PDB file of C-alpha atoms and ligand atoms in Angstrom:
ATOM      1  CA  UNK A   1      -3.112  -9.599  19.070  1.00  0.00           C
ATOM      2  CA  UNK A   2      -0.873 -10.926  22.429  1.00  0.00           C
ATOM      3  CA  UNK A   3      -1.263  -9.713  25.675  1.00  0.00           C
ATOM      4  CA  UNK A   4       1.939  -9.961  27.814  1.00  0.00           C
ATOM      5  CA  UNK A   5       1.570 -12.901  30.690  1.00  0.00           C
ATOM      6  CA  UNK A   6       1.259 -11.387  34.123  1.00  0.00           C
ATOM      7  CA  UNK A   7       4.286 -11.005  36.215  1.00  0.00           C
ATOM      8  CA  UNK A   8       4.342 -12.033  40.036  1.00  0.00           C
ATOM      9  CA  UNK A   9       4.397  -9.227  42.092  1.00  0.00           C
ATOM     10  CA  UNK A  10       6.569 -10.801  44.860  1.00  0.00           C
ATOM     11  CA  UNK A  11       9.291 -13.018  43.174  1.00  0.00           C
ATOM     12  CA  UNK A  12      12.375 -11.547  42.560  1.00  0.00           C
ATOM     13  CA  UNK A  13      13.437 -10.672  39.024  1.00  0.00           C
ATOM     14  CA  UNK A  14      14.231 -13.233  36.795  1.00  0.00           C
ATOM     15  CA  UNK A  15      17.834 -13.049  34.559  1.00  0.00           C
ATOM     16  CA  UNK A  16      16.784 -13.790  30.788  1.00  0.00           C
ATOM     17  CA  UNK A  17      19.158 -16.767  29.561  1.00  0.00           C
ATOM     18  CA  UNK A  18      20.053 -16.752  26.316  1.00  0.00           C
ATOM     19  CA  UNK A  19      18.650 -18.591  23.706  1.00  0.00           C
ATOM     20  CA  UNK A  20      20.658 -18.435  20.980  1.00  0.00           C
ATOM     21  CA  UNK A  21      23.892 -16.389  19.594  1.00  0.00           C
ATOM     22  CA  UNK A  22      23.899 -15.218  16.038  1.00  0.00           C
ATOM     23  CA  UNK A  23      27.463 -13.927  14.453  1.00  0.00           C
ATOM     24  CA  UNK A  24      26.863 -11.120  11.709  1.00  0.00           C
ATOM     25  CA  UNK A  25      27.659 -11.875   8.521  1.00  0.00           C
ATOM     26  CA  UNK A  26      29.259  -9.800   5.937  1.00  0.00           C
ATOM     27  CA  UNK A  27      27.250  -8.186   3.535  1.00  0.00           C
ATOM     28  CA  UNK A  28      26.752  -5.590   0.722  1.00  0.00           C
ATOM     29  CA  UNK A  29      23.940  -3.465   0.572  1.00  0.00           C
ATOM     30  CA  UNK A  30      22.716   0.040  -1.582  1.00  0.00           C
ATOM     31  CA  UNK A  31      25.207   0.883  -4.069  1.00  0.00           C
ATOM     32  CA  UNK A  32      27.773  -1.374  -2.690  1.00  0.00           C
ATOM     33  CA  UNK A  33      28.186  -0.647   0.937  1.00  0.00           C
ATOM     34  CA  UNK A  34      30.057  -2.790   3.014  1.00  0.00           C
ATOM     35  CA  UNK A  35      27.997  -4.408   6.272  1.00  0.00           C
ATOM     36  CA  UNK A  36      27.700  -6.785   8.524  1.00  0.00           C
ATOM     37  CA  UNK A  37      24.472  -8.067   8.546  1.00  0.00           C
ATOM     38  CA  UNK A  38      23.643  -9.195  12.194  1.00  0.00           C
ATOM     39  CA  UNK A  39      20.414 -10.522  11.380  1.00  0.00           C
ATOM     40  CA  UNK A  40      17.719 -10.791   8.883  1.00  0.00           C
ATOM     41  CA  UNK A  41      14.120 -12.092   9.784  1.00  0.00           C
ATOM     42  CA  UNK A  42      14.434 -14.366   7.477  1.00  0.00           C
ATOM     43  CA  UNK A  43      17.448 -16.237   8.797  1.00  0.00           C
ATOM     44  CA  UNK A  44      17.007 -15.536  12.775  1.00  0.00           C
ATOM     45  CA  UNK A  45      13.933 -17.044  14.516  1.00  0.00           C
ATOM     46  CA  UNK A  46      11.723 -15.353  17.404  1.00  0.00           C
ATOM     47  CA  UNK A  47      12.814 -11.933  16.756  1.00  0.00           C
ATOM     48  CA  UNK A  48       9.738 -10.277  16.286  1.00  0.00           C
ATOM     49  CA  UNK A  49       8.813  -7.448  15.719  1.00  0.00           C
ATOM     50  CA  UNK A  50      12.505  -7.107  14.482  1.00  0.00           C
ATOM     51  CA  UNK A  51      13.558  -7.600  10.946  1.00  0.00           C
ATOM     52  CA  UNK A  52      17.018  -6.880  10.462  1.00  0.00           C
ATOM     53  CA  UNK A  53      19.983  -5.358  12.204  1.00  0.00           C
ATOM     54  CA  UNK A  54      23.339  -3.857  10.080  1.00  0.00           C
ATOM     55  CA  UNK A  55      26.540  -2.534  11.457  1.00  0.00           C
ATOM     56  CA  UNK A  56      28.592  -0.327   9.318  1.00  0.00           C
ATOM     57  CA  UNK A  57      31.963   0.358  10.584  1.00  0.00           C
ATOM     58  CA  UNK A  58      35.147   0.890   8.029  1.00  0.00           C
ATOM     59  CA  UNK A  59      37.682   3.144   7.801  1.00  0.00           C
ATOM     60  CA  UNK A  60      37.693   2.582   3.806  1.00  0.00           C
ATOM     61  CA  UNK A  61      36.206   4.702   1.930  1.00  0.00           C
ATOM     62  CA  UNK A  62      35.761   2.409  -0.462  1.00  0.00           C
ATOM     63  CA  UNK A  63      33.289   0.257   1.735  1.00  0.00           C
ATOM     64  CA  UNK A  64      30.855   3.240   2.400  1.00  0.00           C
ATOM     65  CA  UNK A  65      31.271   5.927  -0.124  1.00  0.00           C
ATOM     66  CA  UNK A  66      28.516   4.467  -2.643  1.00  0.00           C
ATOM     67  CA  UNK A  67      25.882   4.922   0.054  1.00  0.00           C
ATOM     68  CA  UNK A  68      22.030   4.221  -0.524  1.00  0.00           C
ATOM     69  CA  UNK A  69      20.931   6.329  -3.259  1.00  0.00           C
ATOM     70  CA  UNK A  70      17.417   6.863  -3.740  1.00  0.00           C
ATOM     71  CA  UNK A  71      14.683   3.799  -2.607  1.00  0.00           C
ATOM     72  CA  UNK A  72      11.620   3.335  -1.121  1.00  0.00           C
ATOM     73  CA  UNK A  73      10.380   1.891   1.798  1.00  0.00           C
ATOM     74  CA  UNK A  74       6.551   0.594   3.200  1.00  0.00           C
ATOM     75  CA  UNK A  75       5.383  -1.641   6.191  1.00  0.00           C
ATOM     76  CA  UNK A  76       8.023  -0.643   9.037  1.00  0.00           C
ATOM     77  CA  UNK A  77      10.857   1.744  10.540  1.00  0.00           C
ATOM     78  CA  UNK A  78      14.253   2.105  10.137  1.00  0.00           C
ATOM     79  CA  UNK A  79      16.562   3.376  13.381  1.00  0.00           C
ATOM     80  CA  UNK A  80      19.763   4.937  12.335  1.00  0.00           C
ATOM     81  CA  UNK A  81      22.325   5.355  14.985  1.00  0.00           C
ATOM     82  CA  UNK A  82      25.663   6.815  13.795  1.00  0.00           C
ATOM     83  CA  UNK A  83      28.484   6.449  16.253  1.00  0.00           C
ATOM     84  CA  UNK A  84      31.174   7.690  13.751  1.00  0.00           C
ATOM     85  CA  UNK A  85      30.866   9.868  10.475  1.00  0.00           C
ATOM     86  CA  UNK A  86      28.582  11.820   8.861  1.00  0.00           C
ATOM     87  CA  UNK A  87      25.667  10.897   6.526  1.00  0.00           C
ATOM     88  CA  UNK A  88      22.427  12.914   5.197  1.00  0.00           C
ATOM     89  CA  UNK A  89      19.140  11.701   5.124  1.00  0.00           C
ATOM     90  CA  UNK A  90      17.251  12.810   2.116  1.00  0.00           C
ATOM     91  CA  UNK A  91      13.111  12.125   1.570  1.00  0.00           C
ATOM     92  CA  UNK A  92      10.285  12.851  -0.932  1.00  0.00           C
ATOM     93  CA  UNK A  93       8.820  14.791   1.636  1.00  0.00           C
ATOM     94  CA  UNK A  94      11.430  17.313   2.280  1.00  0.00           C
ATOM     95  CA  UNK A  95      12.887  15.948   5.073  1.00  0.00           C
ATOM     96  CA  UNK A  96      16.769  16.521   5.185  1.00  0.00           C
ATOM     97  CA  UNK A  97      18.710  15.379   7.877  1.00  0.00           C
ATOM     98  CA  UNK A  98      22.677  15.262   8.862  1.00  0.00           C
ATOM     99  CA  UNK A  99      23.436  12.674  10.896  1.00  0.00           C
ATOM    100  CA  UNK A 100      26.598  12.989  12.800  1.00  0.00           C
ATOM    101  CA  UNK A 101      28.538  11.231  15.604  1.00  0.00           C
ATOM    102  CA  UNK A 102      25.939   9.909  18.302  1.00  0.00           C
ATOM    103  CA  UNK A 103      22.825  11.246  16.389  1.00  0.00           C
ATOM    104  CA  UNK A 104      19.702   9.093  15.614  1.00  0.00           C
ATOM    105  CA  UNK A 105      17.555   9.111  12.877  1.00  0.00           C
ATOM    106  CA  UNK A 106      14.052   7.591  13.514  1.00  0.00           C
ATOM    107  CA  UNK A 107      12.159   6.870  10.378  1.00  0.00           C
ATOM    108  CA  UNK A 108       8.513   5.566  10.178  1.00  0.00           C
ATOM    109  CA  UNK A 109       8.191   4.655   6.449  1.00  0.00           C
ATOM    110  CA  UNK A 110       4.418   3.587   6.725  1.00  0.00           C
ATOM    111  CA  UNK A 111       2.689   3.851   3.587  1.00  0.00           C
ATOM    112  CA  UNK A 112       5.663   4.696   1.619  1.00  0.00           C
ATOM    113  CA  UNK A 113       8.581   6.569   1.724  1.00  0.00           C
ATOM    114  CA  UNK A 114      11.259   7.458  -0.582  1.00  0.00           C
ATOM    115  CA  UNK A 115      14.569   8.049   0.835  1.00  0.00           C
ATOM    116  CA  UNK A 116      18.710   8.269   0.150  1.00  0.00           C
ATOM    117  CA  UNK A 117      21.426   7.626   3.017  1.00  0.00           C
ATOM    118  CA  UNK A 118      24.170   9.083   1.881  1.00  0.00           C
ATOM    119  CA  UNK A 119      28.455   9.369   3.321  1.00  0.00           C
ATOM    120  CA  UNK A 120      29.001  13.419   3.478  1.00  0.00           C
ATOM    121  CA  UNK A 121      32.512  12.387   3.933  1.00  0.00           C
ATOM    122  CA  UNK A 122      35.323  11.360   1.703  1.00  0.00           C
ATOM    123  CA  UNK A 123      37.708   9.321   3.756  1.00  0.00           C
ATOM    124  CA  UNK A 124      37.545   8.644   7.564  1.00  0.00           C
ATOM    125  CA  UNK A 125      35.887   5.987   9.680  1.00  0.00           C
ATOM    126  CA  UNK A 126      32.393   5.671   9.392  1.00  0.00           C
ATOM    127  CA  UNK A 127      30.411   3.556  11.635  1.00  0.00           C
ATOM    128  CA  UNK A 128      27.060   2.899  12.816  1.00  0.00           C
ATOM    129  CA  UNK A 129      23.969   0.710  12.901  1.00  0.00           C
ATOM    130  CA  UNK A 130      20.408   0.378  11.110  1.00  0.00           C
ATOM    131  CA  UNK A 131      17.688  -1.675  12.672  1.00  0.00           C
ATOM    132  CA  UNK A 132      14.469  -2.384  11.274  1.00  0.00           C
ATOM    133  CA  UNK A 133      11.605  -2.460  13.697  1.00  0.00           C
ATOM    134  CA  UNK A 134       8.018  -4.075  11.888  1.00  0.00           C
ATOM    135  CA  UNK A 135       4.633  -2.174  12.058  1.00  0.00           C
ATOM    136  CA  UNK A 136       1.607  -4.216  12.915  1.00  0.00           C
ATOM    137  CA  UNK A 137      -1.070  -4.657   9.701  1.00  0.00           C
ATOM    138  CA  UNK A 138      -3.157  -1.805  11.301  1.00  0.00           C
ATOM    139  CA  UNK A 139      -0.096   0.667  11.149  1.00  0.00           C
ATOM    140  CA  UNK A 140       1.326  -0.078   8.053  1.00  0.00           C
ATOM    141  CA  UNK A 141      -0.263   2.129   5.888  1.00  0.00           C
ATOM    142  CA  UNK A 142      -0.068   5.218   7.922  1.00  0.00           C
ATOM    143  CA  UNK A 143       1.285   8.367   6.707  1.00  0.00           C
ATOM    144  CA  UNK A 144       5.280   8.301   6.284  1.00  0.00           C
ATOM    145  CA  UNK A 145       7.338   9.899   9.458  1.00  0.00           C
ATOM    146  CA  UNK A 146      10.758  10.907  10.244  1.00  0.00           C
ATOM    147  CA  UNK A 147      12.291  12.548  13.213  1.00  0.00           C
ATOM    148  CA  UNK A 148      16.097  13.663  14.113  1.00  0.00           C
ATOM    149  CA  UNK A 149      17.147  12.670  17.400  1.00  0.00           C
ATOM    150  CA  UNK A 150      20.608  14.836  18.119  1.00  0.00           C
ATOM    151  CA  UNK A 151      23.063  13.159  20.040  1.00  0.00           C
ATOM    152  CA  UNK A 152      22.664  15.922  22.757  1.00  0.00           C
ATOM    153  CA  UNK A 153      18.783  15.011  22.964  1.00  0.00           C
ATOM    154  CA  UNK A 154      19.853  11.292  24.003  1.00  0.00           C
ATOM    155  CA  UNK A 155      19.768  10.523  27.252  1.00  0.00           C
ATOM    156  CA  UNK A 156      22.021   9.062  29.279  1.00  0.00           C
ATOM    157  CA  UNK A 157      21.659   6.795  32.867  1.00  0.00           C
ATOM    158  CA  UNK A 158      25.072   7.264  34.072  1.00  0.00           C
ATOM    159  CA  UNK A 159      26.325   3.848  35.763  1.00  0.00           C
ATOM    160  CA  UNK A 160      29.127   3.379  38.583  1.00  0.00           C
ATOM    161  CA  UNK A 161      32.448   4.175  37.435  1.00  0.00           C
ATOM    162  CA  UNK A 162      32.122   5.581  35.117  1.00  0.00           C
ATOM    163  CA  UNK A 163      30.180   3.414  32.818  1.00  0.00           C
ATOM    164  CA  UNK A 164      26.895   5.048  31.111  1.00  0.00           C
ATOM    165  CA  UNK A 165      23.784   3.586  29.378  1.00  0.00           C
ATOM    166  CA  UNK A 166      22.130   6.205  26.682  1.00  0.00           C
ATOM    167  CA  UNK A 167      18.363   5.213  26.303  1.00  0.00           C
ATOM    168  CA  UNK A 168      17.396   5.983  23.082  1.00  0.00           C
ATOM    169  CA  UNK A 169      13.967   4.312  23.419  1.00  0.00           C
ATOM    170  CA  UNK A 170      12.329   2.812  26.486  1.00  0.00           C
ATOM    171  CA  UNK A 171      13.979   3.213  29.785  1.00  0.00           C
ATOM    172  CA  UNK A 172      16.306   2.037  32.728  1.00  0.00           C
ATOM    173  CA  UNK A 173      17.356   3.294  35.615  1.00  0.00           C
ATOM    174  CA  UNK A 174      20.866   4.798  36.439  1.00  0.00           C
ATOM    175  CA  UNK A 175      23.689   3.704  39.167  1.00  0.00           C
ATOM    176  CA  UNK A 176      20.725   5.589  41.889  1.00  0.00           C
ATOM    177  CA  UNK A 177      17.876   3.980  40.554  1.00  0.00           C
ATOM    178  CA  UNK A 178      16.315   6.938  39.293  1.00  0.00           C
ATOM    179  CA  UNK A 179      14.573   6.325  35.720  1.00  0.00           C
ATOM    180  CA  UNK A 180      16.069   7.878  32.682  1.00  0.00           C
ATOM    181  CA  UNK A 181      13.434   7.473  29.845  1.00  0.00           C
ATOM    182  CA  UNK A 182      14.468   7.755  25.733  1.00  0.00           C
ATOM    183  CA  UNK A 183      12.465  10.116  23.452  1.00  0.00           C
ATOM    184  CA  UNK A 184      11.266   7.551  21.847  1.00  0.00           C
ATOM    185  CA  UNK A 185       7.745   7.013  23.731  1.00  0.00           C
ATOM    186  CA  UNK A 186       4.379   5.528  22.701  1.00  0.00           C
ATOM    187  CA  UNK A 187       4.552   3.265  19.510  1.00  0.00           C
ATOM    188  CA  UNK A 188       3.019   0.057  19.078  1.00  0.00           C
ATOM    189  CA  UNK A 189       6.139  -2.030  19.377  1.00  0.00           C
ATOM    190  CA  UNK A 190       7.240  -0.666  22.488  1.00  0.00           C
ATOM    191  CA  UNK A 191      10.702  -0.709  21.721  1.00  0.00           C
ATOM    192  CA  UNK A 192      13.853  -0.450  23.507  1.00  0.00           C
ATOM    193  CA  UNK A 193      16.619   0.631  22.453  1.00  0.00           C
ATOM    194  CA  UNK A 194      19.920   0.854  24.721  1.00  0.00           C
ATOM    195  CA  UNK A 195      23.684   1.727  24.137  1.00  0.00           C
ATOM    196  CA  UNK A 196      25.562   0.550  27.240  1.00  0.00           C
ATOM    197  CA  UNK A 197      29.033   1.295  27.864  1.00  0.00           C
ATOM    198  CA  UNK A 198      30.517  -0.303  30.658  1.00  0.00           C
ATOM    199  CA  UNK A 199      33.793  -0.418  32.192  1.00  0.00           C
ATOM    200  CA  UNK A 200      35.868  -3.899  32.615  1.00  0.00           C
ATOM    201  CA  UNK A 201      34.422  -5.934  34.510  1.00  0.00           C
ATOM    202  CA  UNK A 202      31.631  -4.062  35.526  1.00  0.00           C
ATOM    203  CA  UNK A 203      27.748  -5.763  36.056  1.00  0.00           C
ATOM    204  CA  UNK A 204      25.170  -4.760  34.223  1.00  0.00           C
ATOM    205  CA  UNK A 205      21.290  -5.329  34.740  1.00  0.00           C
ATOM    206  CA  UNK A 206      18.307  -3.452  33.398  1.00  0.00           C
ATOM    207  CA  UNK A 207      14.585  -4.390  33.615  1.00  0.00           C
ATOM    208  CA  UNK A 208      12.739  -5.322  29.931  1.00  0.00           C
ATOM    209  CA  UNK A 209       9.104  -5.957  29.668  1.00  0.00           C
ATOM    210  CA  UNK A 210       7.902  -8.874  30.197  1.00  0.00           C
ATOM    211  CA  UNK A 211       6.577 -11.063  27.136  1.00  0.00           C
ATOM    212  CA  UNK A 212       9.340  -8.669  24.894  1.00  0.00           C
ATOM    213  CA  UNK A 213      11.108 -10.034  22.563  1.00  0.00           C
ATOM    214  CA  UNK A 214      15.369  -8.750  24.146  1.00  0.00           C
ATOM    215  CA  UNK A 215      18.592  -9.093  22.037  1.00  0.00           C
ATOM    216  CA  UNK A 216      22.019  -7.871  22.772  1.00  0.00           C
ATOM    217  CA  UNK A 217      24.459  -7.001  20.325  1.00  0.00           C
ATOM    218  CA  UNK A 218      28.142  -6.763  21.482  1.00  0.00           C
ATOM    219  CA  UNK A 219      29.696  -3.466  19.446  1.00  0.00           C
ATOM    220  CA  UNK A 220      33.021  -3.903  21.036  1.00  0.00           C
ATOM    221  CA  UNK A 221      34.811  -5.965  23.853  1.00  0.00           C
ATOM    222  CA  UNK A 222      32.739  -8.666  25.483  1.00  0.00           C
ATOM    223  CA  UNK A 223      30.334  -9.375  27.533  1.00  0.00           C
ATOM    224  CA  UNK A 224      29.595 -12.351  29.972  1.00  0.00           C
ATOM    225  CA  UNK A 225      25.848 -13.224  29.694  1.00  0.00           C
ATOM    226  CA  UNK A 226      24.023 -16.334  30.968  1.00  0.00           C
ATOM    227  CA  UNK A 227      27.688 -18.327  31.663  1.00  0.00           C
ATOM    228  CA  UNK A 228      28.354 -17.853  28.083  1.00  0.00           C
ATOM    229  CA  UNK A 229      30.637 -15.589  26.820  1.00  0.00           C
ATOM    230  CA  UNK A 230      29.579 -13.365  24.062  1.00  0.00           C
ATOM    231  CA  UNK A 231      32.341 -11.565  21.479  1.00  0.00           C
ATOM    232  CA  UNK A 232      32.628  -8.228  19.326  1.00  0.00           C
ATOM    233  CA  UNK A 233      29.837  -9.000  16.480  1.00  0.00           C
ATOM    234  CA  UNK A 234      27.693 -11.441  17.949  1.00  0.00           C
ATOM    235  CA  UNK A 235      24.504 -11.092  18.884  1.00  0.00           C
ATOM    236  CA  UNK A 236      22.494 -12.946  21.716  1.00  0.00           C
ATOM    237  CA  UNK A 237      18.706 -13.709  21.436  1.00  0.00           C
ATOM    238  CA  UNK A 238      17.179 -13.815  25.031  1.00  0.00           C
ATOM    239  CA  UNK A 239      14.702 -16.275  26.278  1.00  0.00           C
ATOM    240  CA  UNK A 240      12.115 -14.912  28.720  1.00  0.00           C
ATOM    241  CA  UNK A 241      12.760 -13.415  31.961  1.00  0.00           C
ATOM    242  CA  UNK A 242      12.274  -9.743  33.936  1.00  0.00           C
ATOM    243  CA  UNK A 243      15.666  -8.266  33.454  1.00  0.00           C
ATOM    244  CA  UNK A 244      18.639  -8.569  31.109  1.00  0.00           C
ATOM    245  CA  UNK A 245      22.060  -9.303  33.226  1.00  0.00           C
ATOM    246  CA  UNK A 246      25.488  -9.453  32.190  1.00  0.00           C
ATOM    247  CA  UNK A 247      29.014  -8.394  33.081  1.00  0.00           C
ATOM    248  CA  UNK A 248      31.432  -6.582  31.034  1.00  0.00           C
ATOM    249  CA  UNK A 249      34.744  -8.310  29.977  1.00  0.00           C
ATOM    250  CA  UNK A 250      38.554  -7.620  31.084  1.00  0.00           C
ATOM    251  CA  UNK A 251      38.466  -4.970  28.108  1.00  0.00           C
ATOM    252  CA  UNK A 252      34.906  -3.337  29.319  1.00  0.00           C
ATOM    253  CA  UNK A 253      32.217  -3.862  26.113  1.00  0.00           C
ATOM    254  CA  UNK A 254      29.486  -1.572  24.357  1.00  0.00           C
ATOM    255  CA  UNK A 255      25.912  -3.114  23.678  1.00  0.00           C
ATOM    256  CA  UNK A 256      23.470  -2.137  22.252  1.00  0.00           C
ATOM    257  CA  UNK A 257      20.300  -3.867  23.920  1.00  0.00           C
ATOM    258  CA  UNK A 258      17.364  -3.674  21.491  1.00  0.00           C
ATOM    259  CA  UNK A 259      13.435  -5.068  22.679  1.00  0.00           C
ATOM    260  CA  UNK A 260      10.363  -5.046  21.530  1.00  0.00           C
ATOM    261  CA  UNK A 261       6.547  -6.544  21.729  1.00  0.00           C
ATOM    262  CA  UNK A 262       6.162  -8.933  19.138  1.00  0.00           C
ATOM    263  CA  UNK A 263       3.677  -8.784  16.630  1.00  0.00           C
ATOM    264  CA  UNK A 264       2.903 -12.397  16.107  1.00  0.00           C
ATOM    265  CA  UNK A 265       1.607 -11.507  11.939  1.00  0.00           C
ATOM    266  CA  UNK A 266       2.159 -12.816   9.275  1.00  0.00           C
ATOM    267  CA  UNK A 267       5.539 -11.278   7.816  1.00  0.00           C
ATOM    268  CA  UNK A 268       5.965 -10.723   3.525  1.00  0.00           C
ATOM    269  CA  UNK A 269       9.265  -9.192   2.777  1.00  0.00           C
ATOM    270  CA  UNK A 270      10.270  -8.105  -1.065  1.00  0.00           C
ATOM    271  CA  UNK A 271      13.463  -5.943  -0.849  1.00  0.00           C
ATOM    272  CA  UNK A 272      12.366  -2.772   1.071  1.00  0.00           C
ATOM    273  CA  UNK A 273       8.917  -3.869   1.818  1.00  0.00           C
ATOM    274  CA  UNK A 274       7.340  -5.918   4.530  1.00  0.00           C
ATOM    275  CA  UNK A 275       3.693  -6.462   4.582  1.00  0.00           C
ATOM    276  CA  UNK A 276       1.463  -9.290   6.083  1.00  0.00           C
ATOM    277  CA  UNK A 277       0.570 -10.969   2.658  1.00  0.00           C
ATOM    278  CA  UNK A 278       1.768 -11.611  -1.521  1.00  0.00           C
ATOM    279  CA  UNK A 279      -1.067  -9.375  -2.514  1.00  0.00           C
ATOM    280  CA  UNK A 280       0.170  -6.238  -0.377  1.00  0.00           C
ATOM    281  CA  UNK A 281       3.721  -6.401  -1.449  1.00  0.00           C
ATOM    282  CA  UNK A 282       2.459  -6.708  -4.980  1.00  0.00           C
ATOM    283  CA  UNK A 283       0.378  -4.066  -4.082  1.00  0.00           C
ATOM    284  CA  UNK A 284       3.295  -2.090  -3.052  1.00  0.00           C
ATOM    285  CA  UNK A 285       5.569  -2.521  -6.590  1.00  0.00           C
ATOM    286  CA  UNK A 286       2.566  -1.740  -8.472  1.00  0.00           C
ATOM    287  CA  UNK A 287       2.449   2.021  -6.196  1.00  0.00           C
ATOM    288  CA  UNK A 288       5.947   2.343  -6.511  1.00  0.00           C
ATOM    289  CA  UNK A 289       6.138   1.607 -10.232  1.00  0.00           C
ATOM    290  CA  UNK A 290       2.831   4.088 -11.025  1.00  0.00           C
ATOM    291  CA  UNK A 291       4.334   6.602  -8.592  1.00  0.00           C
ATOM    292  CA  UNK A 292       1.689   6.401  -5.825  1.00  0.00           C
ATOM    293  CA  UNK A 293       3.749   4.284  -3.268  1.00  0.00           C
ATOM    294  CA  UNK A 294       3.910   7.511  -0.742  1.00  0.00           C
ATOM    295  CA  UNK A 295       0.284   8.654  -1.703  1.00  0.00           C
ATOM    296  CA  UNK A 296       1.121  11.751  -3.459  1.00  0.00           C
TER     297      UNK A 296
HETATM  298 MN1  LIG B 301      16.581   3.153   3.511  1.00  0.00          MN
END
């Protein structure tokens, strides 16, 4: 297990640089859904405790409709945020969930769940994100967990001029300094998870704990970061540092600024599960082929 290093007390905060910039890649996932995949453990280094991060956003129907009929998960979570459409959630335990414009769906697979993601709508834009957040060895066999998180139940530092962050996990202060903390609270990982909007041209800076792994993915416009500018679908991996700071562009930007306390384990992936060795994720297709993967 880590421990975080100890900050200084007395020096003031540190900007993290950025370490490397990742452009998402197009991909198909489920029954043919159109994605881009901004990153996959696999591919991106020193991203734990995340494992991948998708953007849907199409106006086709065609790229979306298919959706992600039934499959099972075991080892980590999945974060839903929808910014456009409307999709239900549908699990083995009963669990049924709509999620609509601005709504979050925070799902702790565990042990095993079985799940389908599916488009409620016919035509329209659809749009939204899916990040996978790992559980350490000691949590990933707990019991399967899901909660809703309605857009109204998000909320939101507002920042000058108009510009507002909504904390969906972790916290940072608004344009007065007060706090505004995320209802996400208490797991291992620590995460954060931020939506900023911010006006053009408008600074940005928000504390992230230190020894965190911090990522920023630009949804639209772009943002200045570190001297380097960073466009609409990239993502940039941040080095080390007290506080993320960056400045909108001429067009004003949304980010989404995801962090986390890595896990430094071992990391097994098959498909739609990630354990810490071969024998657990052959474990975990032996479950899900005798029916046992959830435990019931
Ligand atoms: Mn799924």
């Amino acid at each position: 297990m880590s421990t975080s290093p100890p900050s200084p007390d007395n020096a003031p905060p540190t900007n993290r640089p950025v370490a490397a910039a990742l452009r998402g890649q197009p991909a198909e996932d489920g029954a043919g859904v159109r994605l881009t995949r901004v990153f996959q453990a696999r591919a991106a280094m020193n991203l734990d405790p995340f494992l991948m991060l998708d953007e849907f956003a199409s106006d086709q129907a065609d790229d979306y409709i298919a959706g992600f009929p039934s499959h099972p998960h075991r080892g980590f979570e999945t974060v839903t945020y929808m910014l456009e459409g409307h999709m239900l959630h549908e699990d083995h335990l009963g669990n049924q969930g709509h999620l609509r414009d601005g709504d979050v769906q925070w799902m702790t697979a565990g042990r095993g769940i079985i799940h389908s993601e599916m488009p409620q709508q016919q035509e329209g834009r659809m749009r939204g994100f899916q990040l996978w957040i790992n559980l350490p060895a000691a949590e990933k066999m707990k019991p399967a967990a899901y909660r809703d998180i309605p857009a109204a139940q998000i909320p939101r530092a507002e920042l000058a001029n108009g510009g507002w962050v909504k904390v969906i996990a972790g916290s940072t202060p608004d344009a007065n300094g007060q706090i505004v903390h995320g209802p996400i609270q208490g797991l291992s990982t620590e995460p954060v998870y931020l939506h900023a909007h911010l006006t053009a041209g408008a600074p940005w800076q928000t504390p992230v704990p230190s020894g965190h792994t911090a990522l920023v993915y630009v949804a639209d416009g772009e943002v200045l970061i570190d001297g380097r500018t960073l466009h609409q679908g990239w993502a940039g991996v941040l080095g080390q540092g007290a506080q993320v700071a960056l400045t909108a562009g001429s067009e004003g930007a949304d980010v989404l600024l995801l962090a986390g306390k890595p896990l430094r384990e071992p990391i097994v992936q098959y498909g739609p599960f990630v354990m810490n060795t071969r024998e657990e994720i052959e474990q975990a297709l032996r479950d899900y082929s005798q029916g046992t993967l959830t435990g019931v």
